[in-house]
Amino acid sequence: MYKFSKDSKLNDPKFLFGVATASYQIEGATNVDERCPSIWDTFCATPGAVYKQHNGDVACNHYNLYQQDVDLISSLGVDAYRFSIAWPRIIRADGSVNQKGLDFYDRLITSLEEKNITIMATLYHWDLPQYLEDKGGWLNRETSTKFAEYVEVVSSYFGNRIDFYVTLNEPWCSAYHGYRYGIHAPGIADEKSGFLACHNLLLAHGLAMPILRKNADNSKHGIVLNFTPNYPVDDSSIEAAKFADDEHTHWFIKPLMEGNYPESVYQHFIDFMPQIEKNDMAIISEEIDFLGVNFYSRSMVTSDRQGKVSDTILKKLERAEIRILNSDDVADNDTKAEQLQKLMNQKDSHYLSVELQEVERTHIGWEVHPEALLKLLTDLHQTYKLPPIYITENGAAVDDHVIDGVVDDEQRYRYYQNHLSMVDQAIKKGVDVRGYFAWSLMDNFEWAEGYRMRFGIVYVDYETQKRTLKQSAIKFQEFLSARKQGLLG
Ligand code: FCB
Protein backbone atom coordinates (compact mmCIF):
# COMPACT_ATOMS: atom_id res chain seq x y z
CA MET A 1 0.00 0.00 0.00
CA TYR A 2 0.98 3.66 -0.25
CA LYS A 3 3.06 4.79 2.72
CA PHE A 4 3.80 8.16 4.25
CA SER A 5 5.68 9.24 7.32
CA LYS A 6 3.80 8.88 10.63
CA ASP A 7 3.14 12.60 11.00
CA SER A 8 1.84 12.98 7.43
CA LYS A 9 -1.45 14.87 6.93
CA LEU A 10 -2.31 12.29 4.28
CA ASN A 11 -2.80 9.72 7.04
CA ASP A 12 -5.49 11.90 8.57
CA PRO A 13 -9.03 10.98 7.42
CA LYS A 14 -9.75 14.70 7.08
CA PHE A 15 -7.47 14.78 4.02
CA LEU A 16 -9.84 14.00 1.14
CA PHE A 17 -8.96 11.15 -1.22
CA GLY A 18 -10.93 10.82 -4.40
CA VAL A 19 -11.04 9.58 -7.97
CA ALA A 20 -11.94 11.67 -11.00
CA THR A 21 -13.64 11.32 -14.38
CA ALA A 22 -15.35 13.52 -16.97
CA SER A 23 -18.66 13.18 -18.79
CA TYR A 24 -17.58 12.80 -22.42
CA GLN A 25 -14.75 10.47 -21.46
CA ILE A 26 -16.90 7.87 -19.68
CA GLU A 27 -20.64 8.29 -20.20
CA GLY A 28 -21.31 7.10 -23.74
CA ALA A 29 -25.05 7.19 -24.53
CA THR A 30 -24.51 10.27 -26.65
CA ASN A 31 -27.76 9.75 -28.50
CA VAL A 32 -30.22 9.14 -25.72
CA ASP A 33 -32.59 11.24 -23.65
CA GLU A 34 -32.31 14.18 -26.04
CA ARG A 35 -28.66 14.92 -25.38
CA CYS A 36 -27.49 17.48 -27.93
CA PRO A 37 -24.31 16.93 -29.93
CA SER A 38 -21.16 18.44 -28.42
CA ILE A 39 -18.05 19.82 -30.09
CA TRP A 40 -16.32 16.53 -29.25
CA ASP A 41 -18.87 14.50 -31.23
CA THR A 42 -18.13 16.73 -34.20
CA PHE A 43 -14.37 16.70 -33.69
CA CYS A 44 -14.26 12.90 -33.36
CA ALA A 45 -16.08 12.59 -36.66
CA THR A 46 -13.45 14.75 -38.37
CA PRO A 47 -10.92 12.55 -40.20
CA GLY A 48 -7.46 12.83 -38.71
CA ALA A 49 -8.56 14.61 -35.55
CA VAL A 50 -8.62 11.72 -33.08
CA TYR A 51 -6.59 8.51 -33.00
CA LYS A 52 -8.29 5.98 -35.30
CA GLN A 53 -11.33 8.22 -35.25
CA HIS A 54 -12.33 6.88 -31.84
CA ASN A 55 -15.25 8.67 -30.21
CA GLY A 56 -17.30 8.88 -27.01
CA ASP A 57 -20.43 7.15 -28.35
CA VAL A 58 -20.07 4.21 -25.97
CA ALA A 59 -16.96 4.99 -23.88
CA CYS A 60 -17.37 3.19 -20.51
CA ASN A 61 -21.15 3.12 -20.89
CA HIS A 62 -21.24 4.85 -17.52
CA TYR A 63 -24.60 6.45 -18.34
CA ASN A 64 -26.13 3.00 -17.98
CA LEU A 65 -23.62 1.43 -15.60
CA TYR A 66 -23.42 4.32 -13.13
CA GLN A 67 -24.78 2.27 -10.22
CA GLN A 68 -22.13 -0.38 -10.71
CA ASP A 69 -19.51 2.36 -10.98
CA VAL A 70 -20.64 4.02 -7.77
CA ASP A 71 -20.37 0.63 -6.04
CA LEU A 72 -16.87 0.37 -7.48
CA ILE A 73 -15.92 3.82 -6.18
CA SER A 74 -17.30 2.91 -2.79
CA SER A 75 -15.38 -0.39 -2.78
CA LEU A 76 -12.16 1.56 -3.24
CA GLY A 77 -12.82 3.26 0.08
CA VAL A 78 -12.26 6.76 -1.30
CA ASP A 79 -13.90 9.75 0.33
CA ALA A 80 -14.84 11.67 -2.78
CA TYR A 81 -15.74 11.45 -6.44
CA ARG A 82 -15.11 14.15 -9.03
CA PHE A 83 -17.18 13.90 -12.22
CA SER A 84 -18.46 16.39 -14.74
CA ILE A 85 -21.93 17.37 -15.86
CA ALA A 86 -22.55 17.43 -19.60
CA TRP A 87 -23.97 20.78 -20.65
CA PRO A 88 -25.45 19.21 -23.85
CA ARG A 89 -27.59 16.94 -21.68
CA ILE A 90 -29.03 19.85 -19.69
CA ILE A 91 -29.81 22.74 -22.03
CA ARG A 92 -31.39 22.29 -25.44
CA ALA A 93 -30.58 24.45 -28.46
CA ASP A 94 -33.70 26.56 -27.86
CA GLY A 95 -32.54 27.28 -24.31
CA SER A 96 -35.09 25.02 -22.63
CA VAL A 97 -34.10 22.66 -19.82
CA ASN A 98 -33.91 18.94 -20.51
CA GLN A 99 -35.27 17.29 -17.38
CA LYS A 100 -33.99 13.88 -18.49
CA GLY A 101 -30.44 15.17 -18.30
CA LEU A 102 -30.97 16.50 -14.79
CA ASP A 103 -32.57 13.17 -13.86
CA PHE A 104 -29.45 11.25 -14.83
CA TYR A 105 -27.23 13.34 -12.55
CA ASP A 106 -29.89 13.14 -9.87
CA ARG A 107 -29.68 9.33 -10.00
CA LEU A 108 -25.88 9.47 -9.89
CA ILE A 109 -25.80 11.94 -7.00
CA THR A 110 -28.39 9.94 -5.05
CA SER A 111 -26.25 6.80 -5.40
CA LEU A 112 -23.19 8.68 -4.20
CA GLU A 113 -25.14 10.07 -1.24
CA GLU A 114 -26.23 6.57 -0.31
CA LYS A 115 -22.56 5.61 -0.13
CA ASN A 116 -21.62 8.73 1.77
CA ILE A 117 -19.25 9.92 -0.91
CA THR A 118 -18.31 13.59 -1.08
CA ILE A 119 -19.32 15.06 -4.42
CA MET A 120 -17.23 17.35 -6.61
CA ALA A 121 -18.96 18.25 -9.86
CA THR A 122 -17.25 20.03 -12.74
CA LEU A 123 -19.68 22.10 -14.75
CA TYR A 124 -17.58 22.27 -17.89
CA HIS A 125 -15.10 19.58 -18.86
CA TRP A 126 -14.82 20.50 -22.54
CA ASP A 127 -18.07 19.19 -24.01
CA LEU A 128 -19.53 22.43 -25.31
CA PRO A 129 -22.92 22.04 -27.02
CA GLN A 130 -22.33 22.13 -30.77
CA TYR A 131 -25.21 24.62 -31.20
CA LEU A 132 -23.10 27.14 -29.27
CA GLU A 133 -19.99 26.39 -31.31
CA ASP A 134 -22.08 27.08 -34.40
CA LYS A 135 -22.42 30.63 -33.07
CA GLY A 136 -18.69 30.98 -32.44
CA GLY A 137 -18.26 28.87 -29.30
CA TRP A 138 -15.76 30.37 -26.88
CA LEU A 139 -14.91 33.06 -29.42
CA ASN A 140 -18.35 34.47 -28.81
CA ARG A 141 -18.68 36.44 -25.59
CA GLU A 142 -22.29 35.36 -25.37
CA THR A 143 -21.16 31.80 -24.60
CA SER A 144 -20.01 33.08 -21.19
CA THR A 145 -23.53 34.31 -20.49
CA LYS A 146 -24.98 31.03 -21.75
CA PHE A 147 -22.65 29.24 -19.33
CA ALA A 148 -23.96 31.34 -16.45
CA GLU A 149 -27.54 30.44 -17.43
CA TYR A 150 -26.65 26.75 -17.52
CA VAL A 151 -24.95 27.04 -14.11
CA GLU A 152 -28.09 28.68 -12.74
CA VAL A 153 -30.13 25.66 -13.87
CA VAL A 154 -27.76 23.06 -12.43
CA SER A 155 -27.00 24.78 -9.14
CA SER A 156 -30.58 25.77 -8.39
CA TYR A 157 -31.56 22.15 -9.00
CA PHE A 158 -28.86 20.42 -6.96
CA GLY A 159 -27.97 23.19 -4.50
CA ASN A 160 -25.96 22.01 -1.53
CA ARG A 161 -26.19 18.35 -2.55
CA ILE A 162 -23.02 18.97 -4.54
CA ASP A 163 -20.24 19.63 -2.02
CA PHE A 164 -17.75 21.18 -4.43
CA TYR A 165 -18.68 22.96 -7.63
CA VAL A 166 -15.92 23.39 -10.20
CA THR A 167 -16.79 25.94 -12.85
CA LEU A 168 -14.25 24.96 -15.51
CA ASN A 169 -11.76 22.18 -15.99
CA GLU A 170 -8.47 23.41 -17.43
CA PRO A 171 -9.40 26.52 -19.42
CA TRP A 172 -5.82 26.32 -20.77
CA CYS A 173 -6.77 23.16 -22.68
CA SER A 174 -10.13 24.47 -23.84
CA ALA A 175 -8.61 27.70 -25.09
CA TYR A 176 -5.12 26.76 -26.26
CA HIS A 177 -5.62 23.17 -27.41
CA GLY A 178 -9.07 23.94 -28.79
CA TYR A 179 -8.67 27.37 -30.39
CA ARG A 180 -4.95 28.18 -30.53
CA TYR A 181 -3.20 24.94 -31.48
CA GLY A 182 -6.18 23.14 -32.99
CA ILE A 183 -5.47 19.72 -31.54
CA HIS A 184 -8.67 19.50 -29.48
CA ALA A 185 -12.26 20.36 -30.35
CA PRO A 186 -13.24 22.54 -32.11
CA GLY A 187 -9.84 22.32 -33.84
CA ILE A 188 -9.07 25.97 -34.50
CA ALA A 189 -5.38 26.91 -34.83
CA ASP A 190 -5.11 30.66 -34.44
CA GLU A 191 -3.31 32.85 -31.93
CA LYS A 192 -5.96 35.49 -31.61
CA SER A 193 -8.70 32.92 -31.19
CA GLY A 194 -6.73 31.18 -28.46
CA PHE A 195 -6.45 34.31 -26.34
CA LEU A 196 -10.03 35.33 -27.00
CA ALA A 197 -11.35 31.91 -25.99
CA CYS A 198 -9.27 32.13 -22.83
CA HIS A 199 -10.75 35.46 -21.86
CA ASN A 200 -14.32 34.35 -22.51
CA LEU A 201 -13.75 31.15 -20.52
CA LEU A 202 -12.41 33.05 -17.53
CA LEU A 203 -15.29 35.44 -17.82
CA ALA A 204 -17.72 32.50 -17.82
CA HIS A 205 -16.10 31.26 -14.63
CA GLY A 206 -16.43 34.67 -12.99
CA LEU A 207 -20.06 35.09 -14.02
CA ALA A 208 -20.87 31.69 -12.55
CA MET A 209 -19.37 32.34 -9.11
CA PRO A 210 -22.10 34.55 -7.59
CA ILE A 211 -24.76 32.24 -9.01
CA LEU A 212 -23.15 29.27 -7.30
CA ARG A 213 -22.91 31.15 -4.03
CA LYS A 214 -26.56 32.12 -4.22
CA ASN A 215 -27.84 28.63 -5.06
CA ALA A 216 -25.47 26.53 -2.96
CA ASP A 217 -24.43 28.57 0.02
CA ASN A 218 -23.01 25.63 1.96
CA SER A 219 -20.96 24.27 -0.92
CA LYS A 220 -17.45 25.24 -1.93
CA HIS A 221 -16.87 26.87 -5.30
CA GLY A 222 -13.73 27.01 -7.37
CA ILE A 223 -11.96 26.30 -10.63
CA VAL A 224 -9.51 23.67 -11.85
CA LEU A 225 -6.35 24.73 -13.65
CA ASN A 226 -3.69 22.54 -15.24
CA PHE A 227 -0.05 23.24 -14.53
CA THR A 228 2.96 22.04 -16.49
CA PRO A 229 5.83 24.04 -14.99
CA ASN A 230 8.54 25.12 -17.40
CA TYR A 231 12.16 24.35 -16.66
CA PRO A 232 15.12 25.87 -18.51
CA VAL A 233 17.42 23.35 -20.24
CA ASP A 234 20.40 25.56 -19.42
CA ASP A 235 21.30 28.90 -17.90
CA SER A 236 20.76 30.74 -21.13
CA SER A 237 17.14 29.57 -21.15
CA ILE A 238 16.06 30.84 -17.73
CA GLU A 239 14.28 33.87 -19.16
CA ALA A 240 12.61 31.72 -21.80
CA ALA A 241 11.26 29.34 -19.15
CA LYS A 242 9.97 32.28 -17.15
CA PHE A 243 8.17 33.61 -20.17
CA ALA A 244 6.71 30.18 -20.88
CA ASP A 245 5.40 30.07 -17.30
CA ASP A 246 3.83 33.49 -17.79
CA GLU A 247 2.16 32.33 -20.99
CA HIS A 248 0.93 28.97 -19.76
CA THR A 249 0.57 29.24 -15.98
CA HIS A 250 0.26 32.84 -14.89
CA TRP A 251 -1.92 33.79 -17.85
CA PHE A 252 -4.63 31.74 -16.14
CA ILE A 253 -3.97 32.02 -12.42
CA LYS A 254 -2.96 35.68 -12.21
CA PRO A 255 -6.24 37.10 -13.54
CA LEU A 256 -8.13 34.82 -11.13
CA MET A 257 -6.07 35.79 -8.11
CA GLU A 258 -5.07 39.36 -8.90
CA GLY A 259 -7.39 40.57 -11.61
CA ASN A 260 -4.82 41.13 -14.34
CA TYR A 261 -2.94 39.29 -17.06
CA PRO A 262 0.88 39.02 -16.99
CA GLU A 263 2.27 42.09 -18.69
CA SER A 264 5.13 40.26 -20.46
CA VAL A 265 2.75 38.05 -22.42
CA TYR A 266 0.24 40.83 -22.97
CA GLN A 267 2.91 43.00 -24.59
CA HIS A 268 4.51 40.18 -26.54
CA PHE A 269 1.20 39.13 -28.11
CA ILE A 270 -0.25 42.63 -28.21
CA ASP A 271 -1.68 42.13 -31.72
CA PHE A 272 -3.66 39.11 -30.56
CA MET A 273 -5.10 40.45 -27.34
CA PRO A 274 -8.86 40.28 -26.80
CA GLN A 275 -11.04 43.26 -26.10
CA ILE A 276 -11.29 43.54 -22.31
CA GLU A 277 -14.44 45.29 -21.10
CA LYS A 278 -14.48 47.55 -18.07
CA ASN A 279 -15.70 45.08 -15.44
CA ASP A 280 -14.23 41.91 -16.89
CA MET A 281 -11.21 41.61 -14.64
CA ALA A 282 -13.27 42.28 -11.50
CA ILE A 283 -15.68 39.55 -12.55
CA ILE A 284 -12.87 37.12 -13.31
CA SER A 285 -11.11 37.72 -10.00
CA GLU A 286 -14.20 37.03 -7.89
CA GLU A 287 -13.01 35.24 -4.77
CA ILE A 288 -12.91 31.42 -4.97
CA ASP A 289 -13.13 28.92 -2.09
CA PHE A 290 -10.59 26.49 -3.47
CA LEU A 291 -8.19 26.04 -6.34
CA GLY A 292 -8.08 22.70 -8.15
CA VAL A 293 -4.61 21.81 -9.36
CA ASN A 294 -4.13 19.27 -12.14
CA PHE A 295 -0.57 18.09 -12.51
CA TYR A 296 1.03 15.43 -14.72
CA SER A 297 4.47 16.53 -15.84
CA ARG A 298 6.88 19.36 -16.48
CA SER A 299 8.07 20.93 -19.71
CA MET A 300 11.65 21.70 -20.76
CA VAL A 301 12.25 24.96 -22.50
CA THR A 302 15.16 26.29 -24.51
CA SER A 303 15.74 29.76 -25.84
CA ASP A 304 17.63 28.17 -28.74
CA ARG A 305 15.17 28.11 -31.59
CA GLN A 306 17.26 25.50 -33.39
CA GLY A 307 16.65 22.94 -30.63
CA LYS A 308 15.03 19.57 -31.26
CA VAL A 309 11.25 19.82 -31.09
CA SER A 310 9.57 17.63 -28.48
CA ASP A 311 8.50 14.24 -29.88
CA THR A 312 5.38 14.27 -27.75
CA ILE A 313 4.20 17.41 -29.42
CA LEU A 314 5.20 16.04 -32.81
CA LYS A 315 3.09 12.99 -32.18
CA LYS A 316 0.08 15.13 -31.43
CA LEU A 317 0.79 17.08 -34.56
CA GLU A 318 0.47 14.03 -36.76
CA ARG A 319 -3.26 14.19 -36.24
CA ALA A 320 -3.41 17.95 -36.53
CA GLU A 321 -1.52 17.71 -39.81
CA ILE A 322 -4.55 17.85 -42.04
CA ARG A 323 -5.69 21.09 -40.53
CA ILE A 324 -2.21 22.53 -40.58
CA LEU A 325 -1.75 21.74 -44.25
CA ASN A 326 -5.08 23.32 -44.96
CA SER A 327 -4.24 26.51 -43.21
CA ASP A 328 -2.97 29.29 -45.43
CA ASP A 329 0.23 30.20 -43.70
CA VAL A 330 1.87 26.75 -43.81
CA ALA A 331 3.39 25.58 -47.06
CA ASP A 332 2.96 21.93 -48.09
CA ASN A 333 6.65 21.25 -48.22
CA ASP A 334 7.40 22.29 -44.65
CA THR A 335 8.78 19.55 -42.46
CA LYS A 336 6.71 18.58 -39.46
CA ALA A 337 9.21 20.25 -37.18
CA GLU A 338 8.87 23.46 -39.11
CA GLN A 339 5.10 23.24 -39.03
CA LEU A 340 5.25 22.69 -35.32
CA GLN A 341 7.54 25.61 -34.82
CA LYS A 342 5.09 27.78 -36.69
CA LEU A 343 2.13 26.45 -34.82
CA MET A 344 3.43 26.30 -31.28
CA ASN A 345 5.78 29.23 -31.41
CA GLN A 346 3.93 31.26 -33.93
CA LYS A 347 4.98 34.71 -34.97
CA ASP A 348 8.08 35.72 -33.12
CA SER A 349 7.95 33.72 -29.93
CA HIS A 350 11.39 33.24 -28.54
CA TYR A 351 11.46 29.81 -26.97
CA LEU A 352 10.94 26.22 -27.84
CA SER A 353 9.61 23.27 -25.93
CA VAL A 354 12.08 20.37 -26.08
CA GLU A 355 12.42 16.84 -24.78
CA LEU A 356 15.13 15.51 -22.52
CA GLN A 357 16.65 12.16 -23.44
CA GLU A 358 16.93 9.27 -21.01
CA VAL A 359 14.34 10.33 -18.52
CA GLU A 360 11.41 8.19 -17.39
CA ARG A 361 8.24 8.70 -19.38
CA THR A 362 4.70 7.36 -19.21
CA HIS A 363 2.98 5.68 -22.15
CA ILE A 364 1.71 9.02 -23.44
CA GLY A 365 5.27 10.34 -23.52
CA TRP A 366 5.08 12.71 -20.55
CA GLU A 367 8.20 12.92 -18.40
CA VAL A 368 7.88 11.62 -14.85
CA HIS A 369 9.25 14.29 -12.55
CA PRO A 370 7.45 14.34 -9.18
CA GLU A 371 9.70 17.07 -7.76
CA ALA A 372 8.07 19.50 -10.17
CA LEU A 373 4.80 19.07 -8.27
CA LEU A 374 6.46 20.10 -5.02
CA LYS A 375 8.14 23.06 -6.66
CA LEU A 376 4.91 24.10 -8.35
CA LEU A 377 2.95 24.05 -5.11
CA THR A 378 5.54 25.95 -3.11
CA ASP A 379 6.08 28.47 -5.93
CA LEU A 380 2.36 29.15 -6.26
CA HIS A 381 2.10 29.45 -2.50
CA GLN A 382 4.85 32.06 -2.47
CA THR A 383 3.54 33.99 -5.45
CA TYR A 384 -0.18 34.21 -4.69
CA LYS A 385 -2.54 34.48 -1.79
CA LEU A 386 -4.17 31.15 -2.51
CA PRO A 387 -7.33 29.57 -1.20
CA PRO A 388 -7.11 25.92 -0.05
CA ILE A 389 -5.82 23.61 -2.78
CA TYR A 390 -7.15 20.29 -3.97
CA ILE A 391 -5.09 18.22 -6.36
CA THR A 392 -7.98 17.51 -8.69
CA GLU A 393 -6.04 15.36 -11.17
CA ASN A 394 -2.77 13.47 -11.11
CA GLY A 395 -1.96 10.16 -12.71
CA ALA A 396 -0.11 8.20 -15.36
CA ALA A 397 -0.87 6.51 -18.67
CA VAL A 398 0.51 2.97 -18.72
CA ASP A 399 0.35 0.33 -21.43
CA ASP A 400 -1.71 -1.96 -19.22
CA HIS A 401 -2.61 -5.60 -19.83
CA VAL A 402 -4.71 -8.02 -17.84
CA ILE A 403 -2.66 -11.16 -17.21
CA ASP A 404 -4.40 -13.94 -15.30
CA GLY A 405 -6.88 -11.42 -13.99
CA VAL A 406 -4.16 -9.09 -12.68
CA VAL A 407 -3.04 -5.69 -13.99
CA ASP A 408 0.38 -5.04 -12.53
CA ASP A 409 0.74 -1.33 -13.24
CA GLU A 410 3.98 -0.92 -11.33
CA GLN A 411 4.88 2.35 -13.03
CA ARG A 412 1.52 3.86 -12.06
CA TYR A 413 1.64 2.99 -8.40
CA ARG A 414 5.21 4.19 -8.17
CA TYR A 415 4.01 7.39 -9.84
CA TYR A 416 1.23 7.80 -7.26
CA GLN A 417 3.48 7.03 -4.31
CA ASN A 418 6.09 9.54 -5.44
CA HIS A 419 3.66 12.31 -6.29
CA LEU A 420 1.70 11.84 -3.08
CA SER A 421 4.97 12.11 -1.17
CA MET A 422 5.51 15.47 -2.84
CA VAL A 423 2.06 16.60 -1.73
CA ASP A 424 2.99 15.50 1.77
CA GLN A 425 6.18 17.57 1.62
CA ALA A 426 4.34 20.58 0.24
CA ILE A 427 1.93 20.46 3.17
CA LYS A 428 4.89 20.28 5.53
CA LYS A 429 6.25 23.40 3.88
CA GLY A 430 3.02 25.24 4.64
CA VAL A 431 0.98 24.78 1.47
CA ASP A 432 -2.69 24.25 2.34
CA VAL A 433 -3.47 21.11 0.30
CA ARG A 434 -6.67 19.46 1.51
CA GLY A 435 -7.31 16.67 -0.92
CA TYR A 436 -6.11 14.58 -3.83
CA PHE A 437 -7.99 12.99 -6.74
CA ALA A 438 -6.44 10.27 -8.84
CA TRP A 439 -6.97 10.60 -12.56
CA SER A 440 -8.73 8.46 -13.32
CA LEU A 441 -11.23 6.14 -11.68
CA MET A 442 -11.14 4.01 -14.82
CA ASP A 443 -9.67 3.87 -18.31
CA ASN A 444 -11.60 6.12 -20.66
CA PHE A 445 -11.67 8.15 -23.85
CA GLU A 446 -8.42 10.10 -23.71
CA TRP A 447 -9.42 12.91 -26.11
CA ALA A 448 -7.22 13.09 -29.22
CA GLU A 449 -5.47 9.88 -28.12
CA GLY A 450 -8.72 7.90 -28.14
CA TYR A 451 -8.82 4.69 -26.11
CA ARG A 452 -5.22 3.71 -26.58
CA MET A 453 -4.05 5.70 -23.54
CA ARG A 454 -5.13 4.14 -20.26
CA PHE A 455 -5.14 6.41 -17.21
CA GLY A 456 -7.47 4.41 -14.95
CA ILE A 457 -6.67 2.78 -11.66
CA VAL A 458 -9.41 0.41 -12.84
CA TYR A 459 -8.97 -1.41 -16.15
CA VAL A 460 -11.85 -1.28 -18.62
CA ASP A 461 -12.31 -4.01 -21.20
CA TYR A 462 -14.16 -2.02 -23.86
CA GLU A 463 -15.57 -5.16 -25.50
CA THR A 464 -17.31 -6.43 -22.38
CA GLN A 465 -17.31 -3.30 -20.19
CA LYS A 466 -15.78 -5.41 -17.44
CA ARG A 467 -13.91 -3.39 -14.80
CA THR A 468 -10.80 -4.87 -13.14
CA LEU A 469 -8.96 -3.22 -10.28
CA LYS A 470 -5.32 -2.60 -11.17
CA GLN A 471 -2.62 -2.96 -8.52
CA SER A 472 -2.51 0.83 -8.12
CA ALA A 473 -6.19 0.73 -7.11
CA ILE A 474 -5.64 -2.14 -4.69
CA LYS A 475 -2.90 -0.12 -3.03
CA PHE A 476 -5.32 2.78 -2.61
CA GLN A 477 -7.85 0.39 -1.13
CA GLU A 478 -5.33 -0.97 1.36
CA PHE A 479 -4.09 2.47 2.35
CA LEU A 480 -7.58 3.95 2.77
CA SER A 481 -8.82 0.98 4.74
CA ALA A 482 -5.83 1.14 7.11
CA ARG A 483 -6.42 4.86 7.46
CA LYS A 484 -10.07 4.35 8.30
CA GLN A 485 -9.14 1.83 10.97
CA GLY A 486 -6.78 4.35 12.51
CA LEU A 487 -3.74 2.18 11.86
CA LEU A 488 -1.64 4.97 10.38
CA GLY A 489 -0.07 7.99 11.96
C1 FCB B 1 -6.33 16.39 -18.37
C2 FCB B 1 -7.82 16.32 -18.56
C3 FCB B 1 -8.41 14.97 -18.31
C4 FCB B 1 -7.52 13.85 -18.81
C5 FCB B 1 -6.10 14.03 -18.33
C6 FCB B 1 -5.16 12.93 -18.75
O1 FCB B 1 -5.80 17.42 -19.13
O2 FCB B 1 -8.46 17.22 -17.70
O3 FCB B 1 -9.68 14.93 -18.89
O4 FCB B 1 -7.61 13.72 -20.16
O5 FCB B 1 -5.62 15.26 -18.77
mmCIF file of C-alpha atoms and ligand atoms in Angstrom, residues 21-22 25 82 125-126 169-170 172-173 177 184 224 226 294-296 364 366 392-397 439-440 444-447 453 455, ligand 1:
data_model
loop_
_atom_site.group_PDB
_atom_site.id
_atom_site.type_symbol
_atom_site.label_atom_id
_atom_site.label_comp_id
_atom_site.label_asym_id
_atom_site.label_seq_id
_atom_site.Cartn_x
_atom_site.Cartn_y
_atom_site.Cartn_z
ATOM 1 C CA THR A 21 -13.638 11.316 -14.383
ATOM 2 C CA ALA A 22 -15.346 13.523 -16.973
ATOM 3 C CA GLN A 25 -14.754 10.472 -21.455
ATOM 4 C CA ARG A 82 -15.109 14.154 -9.027
ATOM 5 C CA HIS A 125 -15.098 19.583 -18.856
ATOM 6 C CA TRP A 126 -14.816 20.497 -22.545
ATOM 7 C CA ASN A 169 -11.763 22.184 -15.991
ATOM 8 C CA GLU A 170 -8.472 23.407 -17.434
ATOM 9 C CA TRP A 172 -5.817 26.317 -20.774
ATOM 10 C CA CYS A 173 -6.765 23.165 -22.676
ATOM 11 C CA HIS A 177 -5.624 23.172 -27.415
ATOM 12 C CA HIS A 184 -8.667 19.496 -29.481
ATOM 13 C CA VAL A 224 -9.509 23.667 -11.845
ATOM 14 C CA ASN A 226 -3.689 22.541 -15.241
ATOM 15 C CA ASN A 294 -4.129 19.268 -12.143
ATOM 16 C CA PHE A 295 -0.570 18.088 -12.509
ATOM 17 C CA TYR A 296 1.029 15.433 -14.716
ATOM 18 C CA ILE A 364 1.714 9.022 -23.444
ATOM 19 C CA TRP A 366 5.080 12.707 -20.550
ATOM 20 C CA THR A 392 -7.981 17.514 -8.685
ATOM 21 C CA GLU A 393 -6.038 15.357 -11.168
ATOM 22 C CA ASN A 394 -2.768 13.471 -11.107
ATOM 23 C CA GLY A 395 -1.960 10.161 -12.708
ATOM 24 C CA ALA A 396 -0.113 8.198 -15.356
ATOM 25 C CA ALA A 397 -0.869 6.512 -18.666
ATOM 26 C CA TRP A 439 -6.968 10.599 -12.563
ATOM 27 C CA SER A 440 -8.732 8.462 -13.317
ATOM 28 C CA ASN A 444 -11.605 6.120 -20.657
ATOM 29 C CA PHE A 445 -11.669 8.148 -23.854
ATOM 30 C CA GLU A 446 -8.421 10.104 -23.706
ATOM 31 C CA TRP A 447 -9.425 12.905 -26.108
ATOM 32 C CA MET A 453 -4.049 5.698 -23.542
ATOM 33 C CA PHE A 455 -5.141 6.414 -17.214
HETATM 34 C C1 FCB B 1 -6.326 16.389 -18.366
HETATM 35 C C2 FCB B 1 -7.822 16.323 -18.560
HETATM 36 C C3 FCB B 1 -8.411 14.966 -18.308
HETATM 37 C C4 FCB B 1 -7.523 13.848 -18.810
HETATM 38 C C5 FCB B 1 -6.098 14.029 -18.326
HETATM 39 C C6 FCB B 1 -5.156 12.931 -18.746
HETATM 40 O O1 FCB B 1 -5.803 17.418 -19.127
HETATM 41 O O2 FCB B 1 -8.459 17.222 -17.705
HETATM 42 O O3 FCB B 1 -9.680 14.934 -18.885
HETATM 43 O O4 FCB B 1 -7.609 13.716 -20.157
HETATM 44 O O5 FCB B 1 -5.616 15.262 -18.769
#
